């Protein structure tokens, strides 16, 4: 299957879920292009895809420079080391992996130095899987308190990578949980925090994620095929 037919199939699926459930909201599709080279990113772009997700800063910057096209929008979706933050100034729409105080501190510092505001999503690890990054729910109040003190960091929503289960009903609880937290934060009106993006759903679980309220899905394999890590 070609990238363009894969993209069309996903868009059709999204439209079908939306009409089945009478969902009115827009759902943003992020094409996760980690390990995928710039030519294939360009192929997706030429099929109408504008937003891409990368999980490594170096790889993101390389593609940003190779593609050299201001219509192509990148998101940082992977674990972000503090010493790499400086490279992302002006390069990404959202850092979706804000998951700890030390990273917040570095974002604020680099933002201030460059007079640049970082737009972020808080990444939550609801199942507390040790193999995964992401903030634990009980650490959220402390992070929020510090976000309210920032001048160069804005939080625009939440992101999660749900645990992998063959049985999608077991995944659903985590999406429900993230949606609850999202609604709760939206009602609280914290400084520097608005809830615009609920980023949840990947190749195997995006349908359930949309059913549970996602408005941003991050799809790699179903667009570009299985990843080759060598
Ligand atoms: C790799 C990745 C995805 C996409 O996963 P697929 O299963 O290939 O769709 C989505 N989100 C994050 C954070 C990822 O690292």
Coordinates of N, CA and C and ligand atoms in Angstrom, one line a residue:
X1 N 0.8 -1.2 0.0 CA 0.0 0.0 0.0 C 0.9 1.3 0.0
X2 N 0.5 2.3 -0.7 CA 1.2 3.5 -0.8 C 0.9 4.4 0.4
X3 N 1.8 5.3 0.6 CA 1.6 6.3 1.7 C 0.2 7.0 1.5
X4 N 0.0 7.4 0.2 CA -1.2 8.2 0.0 C -2.5 7.4 0.2
X5 N -2.5 6.1 -0.2 CA -3.7 5.3 0.0 C -3.8 5.0 1.5
X6 N -2.7 4.8 2.2 CA -2.8 4.6 3.7 C -3.4 5.8 4.4
X7 N -3.0 7.0 4.0 CA -3.5 8.2 4.5 C -5.0 8.3 4.2
X8 N -5.4 8.0 3.0 CA -6.8 8.1 2.7 C -7.6 7.1 3.5
X9 N -7.1 5.9 3.7 CA -7.8 4.9 4.5 C -8.1 5.4 5.9
X10 N -7.0 6.0 6.5 CA -7.2 6.5 7.9 C -8.2 7.7 7.9
X11 N -8.1 8.6 6.9 CA -9.0 9.7 6.9 C -10.5 9.2 6.8
X12 N -10.6 8.2 5.9 CA -12.0 7.6 5.8 C -12.4 7.0 7.1
X13 N -11.5 6.2 7.8 CA -11.9 5.7 9.1 C -12.3 6.7 10.1
X14 N -11.6 7.8 10.1 CA -11.9 8.9 11.0 C -13.3 9.5 10.7
X15 N -13.5 9.7 9.4 CA -14.8 10.2 9.0 C -16.0 9.3 9.4
X16 N -15.7 8.0 9.2 CA -16.7 7.0 9.6 C -17.0 7.0 11.1
X17 N -16.0 7.0 11.9 CA -16.2 7.0 13.3 C -17.0 8.3 13.7
X18 N -16.6 9.4 13.1 CA -17.2 10.7 13.4 C -18.7 10.6 13.1
X19 N -19.0 10.0 11.9 CA -20.5 10.0 11.6 C -21.2 9.0 12.4
X20 N -20.6 7.9 12.7 CA -21.3 6.9 13.5 C -21.7 7.5 14.9
X21 N -20.7 8.2 15.4 CA -21.0 8.7 16.8 C -21.4 10.2 16.8
X22 N -21.7 10.7 15.6 CA -22.1 12.1 15.5 C -21.1 13.1 16.2
X23 N -19.9 12.9 16.0 CA -18.8 13.7 16.5 C -18.6 14.9 15.6
X24 N -18.6 16.1 16.1 CA -18.5 17.3 15.3 C -17.1 17.8 15.3
X25 N -16.3 17.5 16.4 CA -15.0 18.2 16.5 C -14.0 17.7 15.4
X26 N -13.1 18.6 15.1 CA -12.0 18.2 14.2 C -11.0 17.3 14.9
X27 N -10.5 16.4 14.1 CA -9.5 15.5 14.7 C -8.2 15.6 13.8
X28 N -7.2 16.1 14.5 CA -5.9 16.3 13.8 C -5.1 15.0 13.7
X29 N -4.7 14.7 12.5 CA -3.9 13.5 12.3 C -2.4 13.9 12.2
X30 N -1.6 13.4 13.2 CA -0.2 13.6 13.1 C 0.5 12.3 12.5
X31 N 1.2 12.5 11.5 CA 1.9 11.4 10.9 C 3.2 11.2 11.6
X32 N 3.4 10.1 12.3 CA 4.6 9.9 13.0 C 5.7 9.3 12.1
X33 N 6.7 10.2 11.9 CA 7.7 9.9 10.8 C 9.0 9.5 11.4
X34 N 9.1 9.1 12.7 CA 10.3 8.6 13.2 C 10.8 7.4 12.4
X35 N 12.1 7.4 12.1 CA 12.8 6.4 11.3 C 12.5 6.4 9.8
X36 N 11.6 7.3 9.5 CA 11.2 7.4 8.0 C 12.0 8.5 7.4
X37 N 12.6 8.3 6.2 CA 13.4 9.4 5.7 C 12.7 10.5 5.0
X38 N 13.4 11.6 4.8 CA 12.7 12.8 4.3 C 11.9 12.6 3.0
X39 N 12.4 11.8 2.1 CA 11.7 11.5 0.9 C 10.3 11.0 1.1
X40 N 10.2 10.2 2.1 CA 8.9 9.6 2.4 C 8.0 10.6 3.1
X41 N 8.6 11.4 3.9 CA 7.9 12.5 4.6 C 7.3 13.4 3.5
X42 N 8.1 13.7 2.5 CA 7.7 14.6 1.4 C 6.6 13.9 0.6
X43 N 6.6 12.6 0.4 CA 5.6 11.9 -0.2 C 4.2 12.1 0.5
X44 N 4.3 12.0 1.8 CA 3.1 12.2 2.6 C 2.6 13.6 2.5
X45 N 3.5 14.5 2.5 CA 3.2 16.0 2.4 C 2.5 16.2 1.0
X46 N 3.1 15.6 0.0 CA 2.5 15.7 -1.3 C 1.1 15.1 -1.5
X47 N 0.8 14.2 -0.5 CA -0.6 13.6 -0.4 C -1.5 14.4 0.5
X48 N -1.0 15.6 0.9 CA -1.8 16.5 1.7 C -1.6 16.4 3.2
X49 N -0.6 15.6 3.7 CA -0.4 15.6 5.1 C 0.6 16.7 5.6
X50 N 0.2 17.5 6.6 CA 1.0 18.7 6.9 C 1.7 18.5 8.3
X51 N 1.2 17.7 9.2 CA 1.8 17.7 10.5 C 2.4 16.3 10.8
X52 N 3.6 16.4 11.3 CA 4.5 15.2 11.5 C 5.0 15.1 12.9
X53 N 5.1 13.9 13.5 CA 5.6 13.7 14.8 C 7.0 13.0 14.8
X54 N 7.9 13.5 15.6 CA 9.2 12.9 15.7 C 9.5 12.7 17.1
X55 N 10.3 11.6 17.4 CA 10.6 11.4 18.8 C 12.1 11.6 19.2
X56 N 12.9 12.0 18.2 CA 14.3 12.3 18.5 C 14.6 13.7 18.0
X57 N 15.3 14.6 18.8 CA 15.5 15.9 18.4 C 16.4 16.0 17.1
X58 N 17.5 15.2 17.2 CA 18.4 15.2 16.0 C 17.8 14.9 14.7
X59 N 16.9 13.8 14.8 CA 16.3 13.4 13.6 C 15.3 14.4 13.1
X60 N 14.6 15.1 14.1 CA 13.6 16.1 13.7 C 14.4 17.3 13.0
X61 N 15.5 17.7 13.6 CA 16.2 18.8 13.0 C 16.7 18.5 11.6
X62 N 17.2 17.3 11.5 CA 17.8 16.8 10.2 C 16.7 17.0 9.1
X63 N 15.5 16.4 9.4 CA 14.4 16.5 8.4 C 13.9 17.9 8.2
X64 N 13.8 18.7 9.3 CA 13.4 20.1 9.2 C 14.3 20.8 8.2
X65 N 15.6 20.5 8.3 CA 16.6 21.2 7.4 C 16.5 20.6 6.0
X66 N 16.4 19.3 5.9 CA 16.4 18.7 4.5 C 15.1 19.1 3.8
X67 N 14.0 19.2 4.5 CA 12.7 19.5 3.8 C 12.6 21.0 3.5
X68 N 13.1 21.8 4.5 CA 13.2 23.2 4.3 C 11.9 23.8 3.8
X69 N 10.8 23.5 4.4 CA 9.5 23.9 3.9 C 8.6 24.3 5.1
X70 N 8.3 25.6 5.1 CA 7.6 26.1 6.3 C 6.2 25.7 6.4
X71 N 5.6 25.0 5.4 CA 4.3 24.4 5.5 C 4.3 23.1 6.2
X72 N 5.4 22.5 6.4 CA 5.5 21.2 7.1 C 5.7 21.5 8.6
X73 N 4.8 21.0 9.4 CA 4.7 21.3 10.8 C 5.2 20.0 11.6
X74 N 6.2 20.3 12.5 CA 6.7 19.2 13.3 C 6.2 19.3 14.8
X75 N 6.0 18.1 15.3 CA 5.7 17.9 16.8 C 6.7 17.1 17.4
X76 N 7.2 17.5 18.6 CA 8.1 16.6 19.3 C 7.3 15.7 20.2
X77 N 7.3 14.4 20.0 CA 6.4 13.5 20.7 C 7.2 12.5 21.6
X78 N 8.5 12.6 21.6 CA 9.3 11.6 22.3 C 10.0 12.2 23.5
X79 N 10.6 11.4 24.3 CA 11.3 11.8 25.5 C 12.3 12.9 25.2
X80 N 12.2 14.0 25.9 CA 13.1 15.2 25.5 C 14.1 15.4 26.6
X81 N 15.4 15.2 26.2 CA 16.5 15.5 27.2 C 16.6 17.0 27.3
X82 N 16.9 17.4 28.5 CA 17.0 18.9 28.7 C 18.1 19.5 27.9
X83 N 19.2 18.8 27.6 CA 20.3 19.5 26.8 C 19.9 19.6 25.3
X84 N 18.8 19.1 24.9 CA 18.4 19.2 23.5 C 17.3 20.3 23.3
X85 N 16.8 20.8 24.4 CA 15.7 21.8 24.3 C 16.0 22.9 23.4
X86 N 17.2 23.4 23.5 CA 17.6 24.6 22.8 C 17.5 24.5 21.3
X87 N 17.6 23.3 20.8 CA 17.5 23.1 19.3 C 16.1 23.2 18.8
X88 N 15.1 23.1 19.7 CA 13.7 23.1 19.3 C 13.1 24.5 19.2
X89 N 13.8 25.6 19.6 CA 13.3 26.9 19.5 C 12.9 27.2 18.1
X90 N 11.6 27.6 17.9 CA 11.1 28.0 16.6 C 10.8 26.8 15.6
X91 N 11.0 25.6 16.0 CA 11.0 24.5 15.1 C 9.7 23.6 15.2
X92 N 9.1 23.7 16.3 CA 7.9 22.7 16.5 C 6.7 23.5 16.9
X93 N 5.5 22.9 16.5 CA 4.2 23.4 16.9 C 4.0 23.1 18.4
X94 N 4.2 21.8 18.8 CA 3.9 21.4 20.1 C 5.1 20.5 20.6
X95 N 5.5 20.7 21.8 CA 6.3 19.6 22.5 C 5.2 18.8 23.3
X96 N 5.0 17.6 22.9 CA 3.9 16.8 23.4 C 4.4 16.0 24.6
X97 N 5.6 16.1 25.0 CA 6.2 15.2 26.0 C 6.7 16.0 27.2
X98 N 6.0 17.0 27.6 CA 6.4 17.7 28.9 C 6.0 16.7 30.0
X99 N 7.0 16.2 30.7 CA 6.7 15.1 31.7 C 7.4 15.3 33.0
X100 N 8.1 16.4 33.2 CA 8.8 16.5 34.5 C 9.2 18.0 34.8
X101 N 9.5 18.3 36.0 CA 9.9 19.6 36.4 C 11.2 20.1 35.8
X102 N 12.2 19.2 35.7 CA 13.5 19.7 35.2 C 13.3 20.1 33.7
X103 N 12.4 19.4 33.0 CA 12.2 19.8 31.6 C 11.5 21.2 31.5
X104 N 10.5 21.3 32.4 CA 9.8 22.6 32.4 C 10.7 23.8 32.7
X105 N 11.6 23.5 33.6 CA 12.6 24.6 34.0 C 13.5 25.0 32.8
X106 N 13.9 23.9 32.1 CA 14.8 24.2 30.9 C 14.0 24.9 29.8
X107 N 12.8 24.5 29.6 CA 12.0 25.2 28.6 C 11.8 26.6 28.9
X108 N 11.5 26.9 30.2 CA 11.3 28.3 30.6 C 12.6 29.1 30.4
X109 N 13.7 28.5 30.7 CA 15.0 29.2 30.6 C 15.4 29.5 29.1
X110 N 15.2 28.4 28.3 CA 15.5 28.6 26.8 C 14.5 29.5 26.2
X111 N 13.3 29.5 26.6 CA 12.3 30.4 26.1 C 12.6 31.8 26.4
X112 N 13.0 32.0 27.6 CA 13.4 33.4 28.0 C 14.6 33.9 27.2
X113 N 15.6 33.1 27.1 CA 16.8 33.5 26.4 C 16.5 33.9 24.9
X114 N 15.5 33.2 24.4 CA 15.2 33.4 22.9 C 13.9 34.2 22.7
X115 N 13.4 34.7 23.8 CA 12.1 35.4 23.7 C 11.1 34.6 22.9
X116 N 11.0 33.3 23.2 CA 10.1 32.3 22.4 C 9.3 31.6 23.4
X117 N 8.0 31.4 23.1 CA 7.1 30.6 23.9 C 7.0 29.2 23.4
X118 N 7.3 28.2 24.3 CA 7.1 26.8 23.9 C 5.6 26.4 24.2
X119 N 4.9 25.9 23.2 CA 3.6 25.3 23.4 C 3.8 23.8 23.7
X120 N 3.2 23.4 24.7 CA 3.4 22.0 25.2 C 2.1 21.2 25.5
X121 N 2.2 19.9 25.5 CA 1.2 19.1 26.1 C 1.9 18.4 27.3
X122 N 1.1 18.2 28.3 CA 1.7 17.4 29.4 C 1.5 15.9 29.1
X123 N 2.5 15.1 29.1 CA 2.4 13.7 28.8 C 2.2 12.9 30.1
X124 N 1.2 12.2 30.2 CA 0.9 11.4 31.4 C 1.1 9.9 31.1
X125 N 1.6 9.3 32.1 CA 1.8 7.8 32.1 C 0.9 7.2 33.1
X126 N -0.4 7.0 32.7 CA -1.4 6.7 33.6 C -1.3 5.3 34.2
X127 N -0.7 4.4 33.4 CA -0.5 3.0 33.9 C 0.8 2.8 34.7
X128 N 1.5 3.9 34.8 CA 2.8 3.9 35.5 C 3.7 2.8 34.9
X129 N 3.7 2.6 33.7 CA 4.6 1.6 33.1 C 6.0 2.0 33.2
X130 N 6.9 1.2 33.7 CA 8.3 1.6 33.9 C 9.0 1.8 32.6
X131 N 8.6 1.1 31.6 CA 9.3 1.2 30.3 C 9.0 2.5 29.6
X132 N 8.0 3.3 30.1 CA 7.6 4.5 29.4 C 7.9 5.7 30.3
X133 N 8.1 6.8 29.5 CA 8.2 8.1 30.2 C 6.8 8.6 30.4
X134 N 6.7 9.9 30.9 CA 5.4 10.4 31.2 C 5.2 10.6 32.7
X135 N 4.5 11.7 33.0 CA 4.3 12.1 34.4 C 3.3 11.1 35.0
X136 N 3.5 10.8 36.3 CA 2.4 10.0 37.0 C 1.4 11.0 37.5
X137 N 0.2 10.6 37.5 CA -0.9 11.5 37.8 C -0.8 12.2 39.1
X138 N -0.2 11.5 40.1 CA -0.1 12.2 41.4 C 0.9 13.3 41.4
X139 N 1.7 13.4 40.4 CA 2.7 14.5 40.3 C 2.2 15.7 39.5
X140 N 1.0 15.6 39.1 CA 0.4 16.7 38.3 C 0.3 18.0 39.0
X141 N -0.2 18.0 40.2 CA -0.4 19.3 40.9 C 0.9 20.1 41.1
X142 N 2.0 19.4 41.4 CA 3.2 20.1 41.5 C 3.7 20.7 40.2
X143 N 3.6 20.0 39.1 CA 3.9 20.5 37.8 C 3.1 21.7 37.5
X144 N 1.8 21.6 37.7 CA 0.9 22.7 37.4 C 1.2 23.9 38.1
X145 N 1.6 23.8 39.4 CA 1.9 24.9 40.2 C 3.1 25.7 39.6
X146 N 4.1 24.9 39.1 CA 5.3 25.5 38.4 C 4.9 26.1 37.1
X147 N 4.0 25.5 36.3 CA 3.6 26.0 35.0 C 3.0 27.4 35.2
X148 N 2.2 27.5 36.3 CA 1.6 28.8 36.5 C 2.6 29.9 36.7
X149 N 3.8 29.6 37.1 CA 4.8 30.6 37.3 C 5.6 31.0 36.1
X150 N 5.4 30.3 35.0 CA 6.2 30.4 33.8 C 5.7 31.6 33.0
X151 N 6.7 32.1 32.2 CA 6.3 33.2 31.2 C 6.6 32.7 29.7
X152 N 7.3 31.6 29.6 CA 7.7 31.2 28.2 C 7.2 29.7 27.9
X153 N 6.3 29.2 28.7 CA 5.7 27.9 28.5 C 4.2 28.0 28.6
X154 N 3.5 27.5 27.6 CA 2.1 27.4 27.7 C 1.7 25.9 27.5
X155 N 0.8 25.5 28.3 CA 0.3 24.1 28.1 C -1.1 24.2 27.4
X156 N -1.1 23.4 26.3 CA -2.3 23.4 25.5 C -3.1 22.1 25.5
X157 N -2.7 21.2 26.4 CA -3.5 19.9 26.5 C -2.7 18.8 27.0
X158 N -3.2 17.6 26.8 CA -2.6 16.4 27.3 C -2.3 15.4 26.3
X159 N -1.3 14.5 26.6 CA -0.9 13.4 25.7 C -0.6 12.2 26.5
X160 N -1.0 11.0 25.9 CA -0.6 9.8 26.5 C -0.3 8.7 25.5
X161 N 0.6 7.8 25.9 CA 0.8 6.6 25.1 C 0.2 5.5 26.0
X162 N -1.0 4.9 25.5 CA -1.7 3.9 26.4 C -0.9 2.6 26.4
X163 N -1.0 1.8 27.4 CA -0.4 0.5 27.4 C -0.9 -0.3 26.2
X164 N -0.1 -1.2 25.8 CA -0.5 -2.1 24.7 C -1.3 -3.3 25.2
X165 N -2.5 -3.4 24.7 CA -3.3 -4.6 24.9 C -3.9 -5.0 23.6
X166 N -3.9 -6.3 23.3 CA -4.6 -6.8 22.2 C -6.1 -6.5 22.3
X167 N -6.6 -6.6 23.5 CA -8.0 -6.3 23.8 C -8.2 -4.8 24.0
X168 N -8.8 -4.2 23.0 CA -8.9 -2.7 23.1 C -9.8 -2.2 24.2
X169 N -10.6 -3.1 24.7 CA -11.5 -2.6 25.9 C -10.6 -2.4 27.1
X170 N -9.4 -3.0 27.2 CA -8.5 -2.8 28.3 C -7.8 -1.5 28.1
X171 N -7.6 -1.0 26.9 CA -7.0 0.3 26.6 C -7.9 1.4 26.9
X172 N -9.2 1.2 26.6 CA -10.2 2.2 26.8 C -10.2 2.9 28.1
X173 N -10.0 2.2 29.2 CA -10.0 2.8 30.5 C -9.0 4.0 30.6
X174 N -7.8 3.8 30.0 CA -6.8 4.8 30.0 C -7.2 6.1 29.2
X175 N -7.9 5.9 28.1 CA -8.4 7.0 27.4 C -9.5 7.7 28.1
X176 N -10.3 7.0 28.8 CA -11.4 7.6 29.6 C -10.8 8.4 30.7
X177 N -9.8 7.9 31.3 CA -9.1 8.5 32.4 C -8.4 9.8 32.0
X178 N -7.7 9.8 30.8 CA -7.1 11.0 30.3 C -8.1 12.1 30.0
X179 N -9.2 11.7 29.4 CA -10.3 12.6 29.1 C -10.9 13.2 30.4
X180 N -11.0 12.5 31.4 CA -11.5 13.0 32.7 C -10.6 14.1 33.2
X181 N -9.3 13.8 33.2 CA -8.3 14.8 33.7 C -8.3 16.0 32.8
X182 N -8.5 15.8 31.5 CA -8.6 16.9 30.6 C -9.7 17.8 30.9
X183 N -10.9 17.2 31.1 CA -12.1 18.0 31.4 C -11.9 18.8 32.8
X184 N -11.3 18.0 33.7 CA -11.1 18.6 35.0 C -10.2 19.9 34.9
X185 N -9.1 19.7 34.2 CA -8.2 20.8 34.0 C -8.8 22.0 33.3
X186 N -9.6 21.6 32.3 CA -10.3 22.7 31.5 C -11.2 23.5 32.4
X187 N -11.8 22.9 33.4 CA -12.7 23.6 34.3 C -12.0 24.5 35.3
X188 N -10.7 24.2 35.5 CA -10.0 24.9 36.6 C -9.4 26.2 36.3
X189 N -9.2 26.5 35.0 CA -8.6 27.8 34.6 C -7.3 28.2 35.2
X190 N -6.4 27.3 35.2 CA -5.0 27.6 35.7 C -4.3 28.5 34.7
X191 N -3.5 29.3 35.3 CA -2.7 30.3 34.5 C -1.8 29.4 33.5
X192 N -1.7 29.9 32.3 CA -0.8 29.2 31.3 C -1.3 27.9 30.8
X193 N -2.4 27.5 31.3 CA -2.9 26.1 30.9 C -4.3 26.2 30.3
X194 N -4.4 25.8 29.0 CA -5.7 25.7 28.4 C -5.8 24.2 27.8
X195 N -7.0 23.7 27.7 CA -7.2 22.4 27.1 C -7.7 22.5 25.7
X196 N -6.8 22.4 24.8 CA -7.2 22.4 23.3 C -7.0 21.1 22.6
X197 N -5.9 20.4 23.1 CA -5.5 19.2 22.4 C -5.5 18.0 23.4
X198 N -6.3 17.0 23.0 CA -6.2 15.7 23.7 C -5.6 14.7 22.8
X199 N -4.3 14.5 22.9 CA -3.5 13.7 22.0 C -3.4 12.3 22.5
X200 N -4.3 11.5 21.9 CA -4.3 10.0 22.3 C -4.8 9.2 21.1
X201 N -4.2 8.0 20.9 CA -4.5 7.2 19.9 C -3.4 7.0 18.9
X202 N -3.0 5.7 18.6 CA -1.9 5.4 17.7 C -2.5 4.3 16.7
X203 N -1.6 3.8 15.9 CA -2.2 2.9 14.8 C -3.2 1.9 15.3
X204 N -2.9 1.2 16.4 CA -3.8 0.1 16.7 C -4.9 0.4 17.6
X205 N -4.9 1.7 18.2 CA -6.0 2.0 19.2 C -6.7 3.3 18.9
X206 N -6.4 3.9 17.7 CA -7.0 5.3 17.5 C -8.5 5.3 17.5
X207 N -9.1 4.2 17.0 CA -10.6 4.3 16.9 C -11.2 4.4 18.3
X208 N -10.7 3.6 19.3 CA -11.1 3.7 20.6 C -10.8 5.1 21.2
X209 N -9.6 5.6 20.9 CA -9.2 6.9 21.4 C -10.2 8.0 21.0
X210 N -10.6 7.9 19.7 CA -11.6 8.9 19.2 C -12.9 8.7 19.9
X211 N -13.3 7.5 20.0 CA -14.6 7.2 20.7 C -14.6 7.9 22.1
X212 N -13.4 7.9 22.7 CA -13.3 8.4 24.1 C -12.9 9.9 24.2
X213 N -12.9 10.6 23.0 CA -12.7 12.0 23.1 C -11.5 12.6 22.5
X214 N -10.6 11.8 22.0 CA -9.3 12.3 21.4 C -9.7 13.3 20.3
X215 N -8.8 14.4 20.2 CA -8.9 15.3 19.0 C -7.6 15.4 18.3
X216 N -6.7 14.5 18.6 CA -5.4 14.5 18.0 C -4.8 13.0 18.0
X217 N -4.6 12.4 16.9 CA -4.1 11.0 16.9 C -2.7 11.0 16.2
X218 N -1.9 10.1 16.7 CA -0.5 10.1 16.2 C -0.3 8.7 15.6
X219 N -0.2 8.7 14.3 CA -0.1 7.4 13.6 C 1.2 7.3 12.8
X220 N 1.9 6.2 13.0 CA 3.1 5.9 12.3 C 2.9 4.7 11.4
X221 N 2.9 3.5 12.0 CA 2.9 2.3 11.2 C 1.8 2.2 10.1
X222 N 0.6 2.6 10.5 CA -0.5 2.5 9.5 C -0.3 3.5 8.3
X223 N 0.6 4.4 8.4 CA 0.9 5.3 7.3 C 2.1 4.9 6.5
X224 N 3.2 4.6 7.3 CA 4.5 4.4 6.6 C 4.9 2.9 6.6
X225 N 4.1 2.1 7.3 CA 4.5 0.7 7.4 C 5.3 0.4 8.6
X226 N 5.7 -0.8 8.8 CA 6.6 -1.2 9.9 C 7.9 -0.4 9.9
X227 N 8.3 0.0 11.1 CA 9.5 0.8 11.2 C 10.8 -0.1 11.1
X228 N 11.8 0.4 10.5 CA 13.1 -0.3 10.4 C 14.1 0.6 11.2
X229 N 14.5 0.0 12.4 CA 15.3 0.8 13.3 C 16.9 0.8 13.0
X230 N 17.3 0.0 11.9 CA 18.8 0.0 11.8 C 19.3 1.2 10.9
Ligands
LIG1 C1 5.9 5.8 17.6 C2 4.9 6.6 18.3 C3 3.6 6.7 17.8 C4 3.1 6.0 16.6 O1 3.0 4.6 16.8 P1 2.3 3.6 15.7 O2 2.0 2.4 16.5 O3 3.4 3.3 14.7 O4 1.2 4.3 15.1 C5 2.7 7.6 18.5 N1 3.1 8.3 19.6 C6 4.3 8.2 20.1 C7 4.7 9.0 21.3 C8 5.3 7.3 19.4 O5 6.5 7.3 20.0

